[in-house]
Amino acid sequence: MAHARISMYLPPDINPAQASIAYGCRALPKLNEELQSEDLLTRQKALMALCDLMHDPEHVYVAIDIGCLESLKALLKDSNDLVRIKTTEVLHIMATHNVGREGFLEHDVLLALSYLLNDPQVACRENLHLALKHVAQLPSGAQGIVNSGLIPSLVWKLQREEEEIQGLLLDTLAACLMVDATEALSSGVVPFLKQKLLSANNDIRSKAARTLIAVSIPLDGKNQVWQHDVIPILVHLLKDNVEEVQANAAGALMYAMVTTQGKYAALDTEAIHPLLNLLSSPLSKARLNATKALTMLAEAPEGRKFLQSHVPVFRTLEEPEAVRRAAQIAIKVIEWKP
């Protein structure tokens, strides 16, 4: 015979560490009230619930509309480590959505996040840099990070952060420096990136070379890359065993060799042979960057003379269309006669 017995265990779908979510349109307003509670456990449970809800962009929109960002900004200064960690986690999840990134810019969340750059908790800093990386994916977001004055701090942290966080920093800097590299160049970003090019970590080497592409676009960046002897390292990376590193190194050289000093620095380190080898790379980005870099070298008489015997190789470059057009330009430069 069955007996009526109350179990001592919680129902299987109940999370005791997470706040119970109100029904329907009342859910987020209730959580926002709990975020402002003086009770520590209530704040922690509300943040745990928000971490689940913020994966839905509709919930992100509503959360911003009812003022959750202001509550979260206040919690970034909370004395409890778990509160700060979960707050930054909520924010980085929100930043994966376009509506969240735009909300960050409208509500000055970037400035609030910047106070945690030196937080003692690694998880907190990692969430912070994940959020910045996502914000920087928008041109307006990258401009917002530049305008907030964060670039010198990010450059400085590049030498002192955990390796995993360094990768996130490089992602953010690569996007922001495409907008404006002035502050980064004034903060000594080139010597820092030069050191990262020598990293044993494949991902760090690749991202450092990609960031150097953005650095080398302005004239001051080109000059600093040459002055700090970065070009020989980039030429060496053309023979790296990682294709993405090769492609990004060729891209950085492509910009650095626009100046006469850059061209001859590359010629002195015998950049032509490894660049010619990249023309047969399976990575279309590597073929494109190598073709454009060789075009830069062909503008020097010594480079043009050497490449004349390799014109048939450029004629074989057909796919994709961007590579074919770049190859046609390269042939015109190589075959040019004064």
mmCIF file of C-alpha atoms in Angstrom, residues 68-271:
data_model
loop_
_atom_site.group_PDB
_atom_site.id
_atom_site.type_symbol
_atom_site.label_atom_id
_atom_site.label_comp_id
_atom_site.label_asym_id
_atom_site.label_seq_id
_atom_site.Cartn_x
_atom_site.Cartn_y
_atom_site.Cartn_z
ATOM 1 C CA CYS A 68 19.271 46.438 -14.955
ATOM 2 C CA LEU A 69 22.522 47.887 -16.319
ATOM 3 C CA GLU A 70 22.537 50.556 -13.616
ATOM 4 C CA SER A 71 22.058 47.875 -10.959
ATOM 5 C CA LEU A 72 24.854 45.774 -12.470
ATOM 6 C CA LYS A 73 27.209 48.782 -12.623
ATOM 7 C CA ALA A 74 26.681 49.285 -8.889
ATOM 8 C CA LEU A 75 27.413 45.594 -8.216
ATOM 9 C CA LEU A 76 30.782 45.871 -9.988
ATOM 10 C CA LYS A 77 31.971 47.680 -6.843
ATOM 11 C CA ASP A 78 30.564 45.044 -4.466
ATOM 12 C CA SER A 79 33.008 43.811 -1.818
ATOM 13 C CA ASN A 80 31.985 40.168 -2.348
ATOM 14 C CA ASP A 81 34.131 38.300 -4.893
ATOM 15 C CA LEU A 82 31.336 36.035 -6.144
ATOM 16 C CA VAL A 83 29.034 39.012 -6.741
ATOM 17 C CA ARG A 84 31.667 40.752 -8.871
ATOM 18 C CA ILE A 85 32.458 37.553 -10.790
ATOM 19 C CA LYS A 86 28.808 36.805 -11.576
ATOM 20 C CA THR A 87 28.127 40.466 -12.429
ATOM 21 C CA THR A 88 30.913 40.484 -15.017
ATOM 22 C CA GLU A 89 29.643 37.135 -16.308
ATOM 23 C CA VAL A 90 26.154 38.586 -16.808
ATOM 24 C CA LEU A 91 27.667 41.581 -18.622
ATOM 25 C CA HIS A 92 29.839 39.498 -20.934
ATOM 26 C CA ILE A 93 26.824 37.336 -21.851
ATOM 27 C CA MET A 94 24.828 40.497 -22.588
ATOM 28 C CA ALA A 95 27.697 41.757 -24.749
ATOM 29 C CA THR A 96 27.359 38.743 -27.068
ATOM 30 C CA HIS A 97 24.150 40.350 -28.383
ATOM 31 C CA ASN A 98 24.058 43.473 -30.517
ATOM 32 C CA VAL A 99 21.403 45.061 -28.306
ATOM 33 C CA GLY A 100 23.628 44.473 -25.289
ATOM 34 C CA ARG A 101 26.672 46.067 -26.920
ATOM 35 C CA GLU A 102 24.667 49.133 -27.860
ATOM 36 C CA GLY A 103 23.307 49.294 -24.311
ATOM 37 C CA PHE A 104 26.864 49.298 -22.954
ATOM 38 C CA LEU A 105 27.685 52.384 -25.003
ATOM 39 C CA GLU A 106 24.481 54.225 -24.078
ATOM 40 C CA HIS A 107 24.841 53.571 -20.323
ATOM 41 C CA ASP A 108 28.621 54.090 -19.923
ATOM 42 C CA VAL A 109 29.225 50.499 -18.843
ATOM 43 C CA LEU A 110 32.769 50.537 -20.302
ATOM 44 C CA LEU A 111 33.951 53.082 -17.755
ATOM 45 C CA ALA A 112 32.414 51.064 -14.918
ATOM 46 C CA LEU A 113 34.120 47.895 -16.158
ATOM 47 C CA SER A 114 37.500 49.624 -16.340
ATOM 48 C CA TYR A 115 37.671 49.792 -12.531
ATOM 49 C CA LEU A 116 38.044 46.000 -12.467
ATOM 50 C CA LEU A 117 41.136 45.822 -14.700
ATOM 51 C CA ASN A 118 43.216 45.154 -11.570
ATOM 52 C CA ASP A 119 40.674 43.001 -9.734
ATOM 53 C CA PRO A 120 42.378 40.222 -7.713
ATOM 54 C CA GLN A 121 39.992 37.594 -9.118
ATOM 55 C CA VAL A 122 41.186 36.099 -12.440
ATOM 56 C CA ALA A 123 37.654 34.977 -13.373
ATOM 57 C CA CYS A 124 36.417 38.532 -12.909
ATOM 58 C CA ARG A 125 39.113 39.969 -15.185
ATOM 59 C CA GLU A 126 38.524 37.250 -17.775
ATOM 60 C CA ASN A 127 34.805 38.054 -17.936
ATOM 61 C CA LEU A 128 35.665 41.753 -18.211
ATOM 62 C CA HIS A 129 37.952 41.170 -21.209
ATOM 63 C CA LEU A 130 35.418 38.857 -22.843
ATOM 64 C CA ALA A 131 32.891 41.708 -22.623
ATOM 65 C CA LEU A 132 35.359 44.221 -24.105
ATOM 66 C CA LYS A 133 36.209 41.808 -26.916
ATOM 67 C CA HIS A 134 32.529 41.486 -27.854
ATOM 68 C CA VAL A 135 31.935 45.249 -27.658
ATOM 69 C CA ALA A 136 34.942 45.894 -29.920
ATOM 70 C CA GLN A 137 33.321 43.810 -32.677
ATOM 71 C CA LEU A 138 31.072 46.792 -33.405
ATOM 72 C CA PRO A 139 32.837 49.746 -35.087
ATOM 73 C CA SER A 140 30.989 52.038 -32.696
ATOM 74 C CA GLY A 141 32.036 49.772 -29.822
ATOM 75 C CA ALA A 142 35.704 49.906 -30.813
ATOM 76 C CA GLN A 143 35.419 53.687 -31.085
ATOM 77 C CA GLY A 144 33.747 53.772 -27.669
ATOM 78 C CA ILE A 145 36.648 51.865 -26.086
ATOM 79 C CA VAL A 146 39.125 54.271 -27.711
ATOM 80 C CA ASN A 147 37.110 57.303 -26.570
ATOM 81 C CA SER A 148 36.910 55.976 -23.011
ATOM 82 C CA GLY A 149 40.711 56.204 -22.726
ATOM 83 C CA LEU A 150 41.143 52.486 -22.017
ATOM 84 C CA ILE A 151 43.787 51.777 -24.685
ATOM 85 C CA PRO A 152 46.903 52.712 -22.599
ATOM 86 C CA SER A 153 45.654 50.509 -19.749
ATOM 87 C CA LEU A 154 44.996 47.585 -22.107
ATOM 88 C CA VAL A 155 48.480 47.931 -23.613
ATOM 89 C CA TRP A 156 50.021 48.007 -20.141
ATOM 90 C CA LYS A 157 48.055 44.908 -19.057
ATOM 91 C CA LEU A 158 49.289 43.010 -22.114
ATOM 92 C CA GLN A 159 52.587 42.311 -20.318
ATOM 93 C CA ARG A 160 51.085 41.397 -16.963
ATOM 94 C CA GLU A 161 47.955 39.337 -17.556
ATOM 95 C CA GLU A 162 47.445 35.571 -17.652
ATOM 96 C CA GLU A 163 48.180 34.042 -21.047
ATOM 97 C CA GLU A 164 44.528 33.242 -21.761
ATOM 98 C CA ILE A 165 43.533 36.825 -20.975
ATOM 99 C CA GLN A 166 46.375 38.126 -23.170
ATOM 100 C CA GLY A 167 44.632 36.507 -26.152
ATOM 101 C CA LEU A 168 41.415 38.389 -25.318
ATOM 102 C CA LEU A 169 43.385 41.620 -24.920
ATOM 103 C CA LEU A 170 44.956 41.166 -28.353
ATOM 104 C CA ASP A 171 41.507 40.554 -29.891
ATOM 105 C CA THR A 172 40.237 43.807 -28.391
ATOM 106 C CA LEU A 173 43.323 45.809 -29.365
ATOM 107 C CA ALA A 174 43.288 44.479 -32.950
ATOM 108 C CA ALA A 175 39.733 45.791 -33.410
ATOM 109 C CA CYS A 176 40.282 49.107 -31.599
ATOM 110 C CA LEU A 177 43.571 49.981 -33.327
ATOM 111 C CA MET A 178 41.868 49.674 -36.707
ATOM 112 C CA VAL A 179 39.841 52.703 -35.552
ATOM 113 C CA ASP A 180 42.686 54.712 -34.000
ATOM 114 C CA ALA A 181 46.183 53.494 -33.105
ATOM 115 C CA THR A 182 47.518 56.837 -31.820
ATOM 116 C CA GLU A 183 47.196 56.170 -28.074
ATOM 117 C CA ALA A 184 48.541 52.631 -28.401
ATOM 118 C CA LEU A 185 51.618 53.814 -30.314
ATOM 119 C CA SER A 186 52.240 56.478 -27.666
ATOM 120 C CA SER A 187 51.973 53.772 -24.987
ATOM 121 C CA GLY A 188 54.721 51.607 -26.511
ATOM 122 C CA VAL A 189 52.535 48.880 -27.994
ATOM 123 C CA VAL A 190 55.101 47.891 -30.664
ATOM 124 C CA PRO A 191 57.799 46.586 -28.245
ATOM 125 C CA PHE A 192 55.104 44.658 -26.341
ATOM 126 C CA LEU A 193 53.792 43.068 -29.555
ATOM 127 C CA LYS A 194 57.350 42.283 -30.652
ATOM 128 C CA GLN A 195 57.758 40.182 -27.509
ATOM 129 C CA LYS A 196 54.428 38.424 -28.101
ATOM 130 C CA LEU A 197 55.557 37.437 -31.620
ATOM 131 C CA LEU A 198 58.179 35.254 -29.911
ATOM 132 C CA SER A 199 55.627 33.477 -27.688
ATOM 133 C CA ALA A 200 55.525 29.671 -27.653
ATOM 134 C CA ASN A 201 51.717 29.913 -27.756
ATOM 135 C CA ASN A 202 50.447 29.646 -31.360
ATOM 136 C CA ASP A 203 47.335 31.682 -30.621
ATOM 137 C CA ILE A 204 49.315 34.528 -29.035
ATOM 138 C CA ARG A 205 51.745 34.689 -31.979
ATOM 139 C CA SER A 206 48.898 34.760 -34.472
ATOM 140 C CA LYS A 207 46.937 37.455 -32.623
ATOM 141 C CA ALA A 208 50.041 39.584 -32.027
ATOM 142 C CA ALA A 209 50.789 39.540 -35.763
ATOM 143 C CA ARG A 210 47.152 40.413 -36.515
ATOM 144 C CA THR A 211 47.325 43.349 -34.084
ATOM 145 C CA LEU A 212 50.498 44.535 -35.829
ATOM 146 C CA ILE A 213 48.487 44.776 -39.052
ATOM 147 C CA ALA A 214 46.328 47.449 -37.396
ATOM 148 C CA VAL A 215 49.385 49.093 -35.824
ATOM 149 C CA SER A 216 51.166 49.310 -39.197
ATOM 150 C CA ILE A 217 48.396 51.151 -41.032
ATOM 151 C CA PRO A 218 49.340 54.707 -39.852
ATOM 152 C CA LEU A 219 52.746 56.077 -40.886
ATOM 153 C CA ASP A 220 53.924 56.351 -37.288
ATOM 154 C CA GLY A 221 53.165 52.651 -36.830
ATOM 155 C CA LYS A 222 55.129 51.704 -39.949
ATOM 156 C CA ASN A 223 58.107 53.705 -38.697
ATOM 157 C CA GLN A 224 57.975 52.167 -35.224
ATOM 158 C CA VAL A 225 57.799 48.633 -36.620
ATOM 159 C CA TRP A 226 60.975 49.360 -38.591
ATOM 160 C CA GLN A 227 62.727 51.187 -35.723
ATOM 161 C CA HIS A 228 62.091 48.383 -33.230
ATOM 162 C CA ASP A 229 63.422 45.690 -35.628
ATOM 163 C CA VAL A 230 60.114 43.857 -35.817
ATOM 164 C CA ILE A 231 60.416 43.165 -39.565
ATOM 165 C CA PRO A 232 63.057 40.385 -39.217
ATOM 166 C CA ILE A 233 60.784 38.590 -36.722
ATOM 167 C CA LEU A 234 57.806 38.886 -39.083
ATOM 168 C CA VAL A 235 59.928 37.457 -41.915
ATOM 169 C CA HIS A 236 60.857 34.536 -39.667
ATOM 170 C CA LEU A 237 57.153 33.945 -38.880
ATOM 171 C CA LEU A 238 56.466 33.518 -42.608
ATOM 172 C CA LYS A 239 57.977 30.048 -42.107
ATOM 173 C CA ASP A 240 55.947 29.300 -38.953
ATOM 174 C CA ASN A 241 54.265 25.889 -38.742
ATOM 175 C CA VAL A 242 50.849 27.550 -38.161
ATOM 176 C CA GLU A 243 49.176 28.844 -41.341
ATOM 177 C CA GLU A 244 47.238 31.585 -39.551
ATOM 178 C CA VAL A 245 50.502 32.958 -38.107
ATOM 179 C CA GLN A 246 52.040 32.975 -41.596
ATOM 180 C CA ALA A 247 49.044 34.818 -43.060
ATOM 181 C CA ASN A 248 48.996 37.491 -40.343
ATOM 182 C CA ALA A 249 52.768 37.982 -40.516
ATOM 183 C CA ALA A 250 52.472 38.539 -44.285
ATOM 184 C CA GLY A 251 49.674 41.038 -43.643
ATOM 185 C CA ALA A 252 51.769 43.005 -41.159
ATOM 186 C CA LEU A 253 54.707 43.028 -43.597
ATOM 187 C CA MET A 254 52.413 44.205 -46.366
ATOM 188 C CA TYR A 255 51.763 47.447 -44.469
ATOM 189 C CA ALA A 256 55.229 47.815 -42.898
ATOM 190 C CA MET A 257 56.897 47.607 -46.321
ATOM 191 C CA VAL A 258 55.063 50.620 -47.716
ATOM 192 C CA THR A 259 57.960 52.803 -46.545
ATOM 193 C CA THR A 260 61.397 52.637 -48.183
ATOM 194 C CA GLN A 261 63.047 51.651 -44.884
ATOM 195 C CA GLY A 262 60.533 48.831 -44.480
ATOM 196 C CA LYS A 263 61.132 47.520 -47.996
ATOM 197 C CA TYR A 264 64.895 47.356 -47.604
ATOM 198 C CA ALA A 265 64.688 45.906 -44.094
ATOM 199 C CA ALA A 266 62.590 43.059 -45.546
ATOM 200 C CA LEU A 267 64.928 42.614 -48.534
ATOM 201 C CA ASP A 268 67.938 42.480 -46.185
ATOM 202 C CA THR A 269 66.299 39.622 -44.257
ATOM 203 C CA GLU A 270 65.481 37.743 -47.507
ATOM 204 C CA ALA A 271 61.702 38.013 -47.252
#
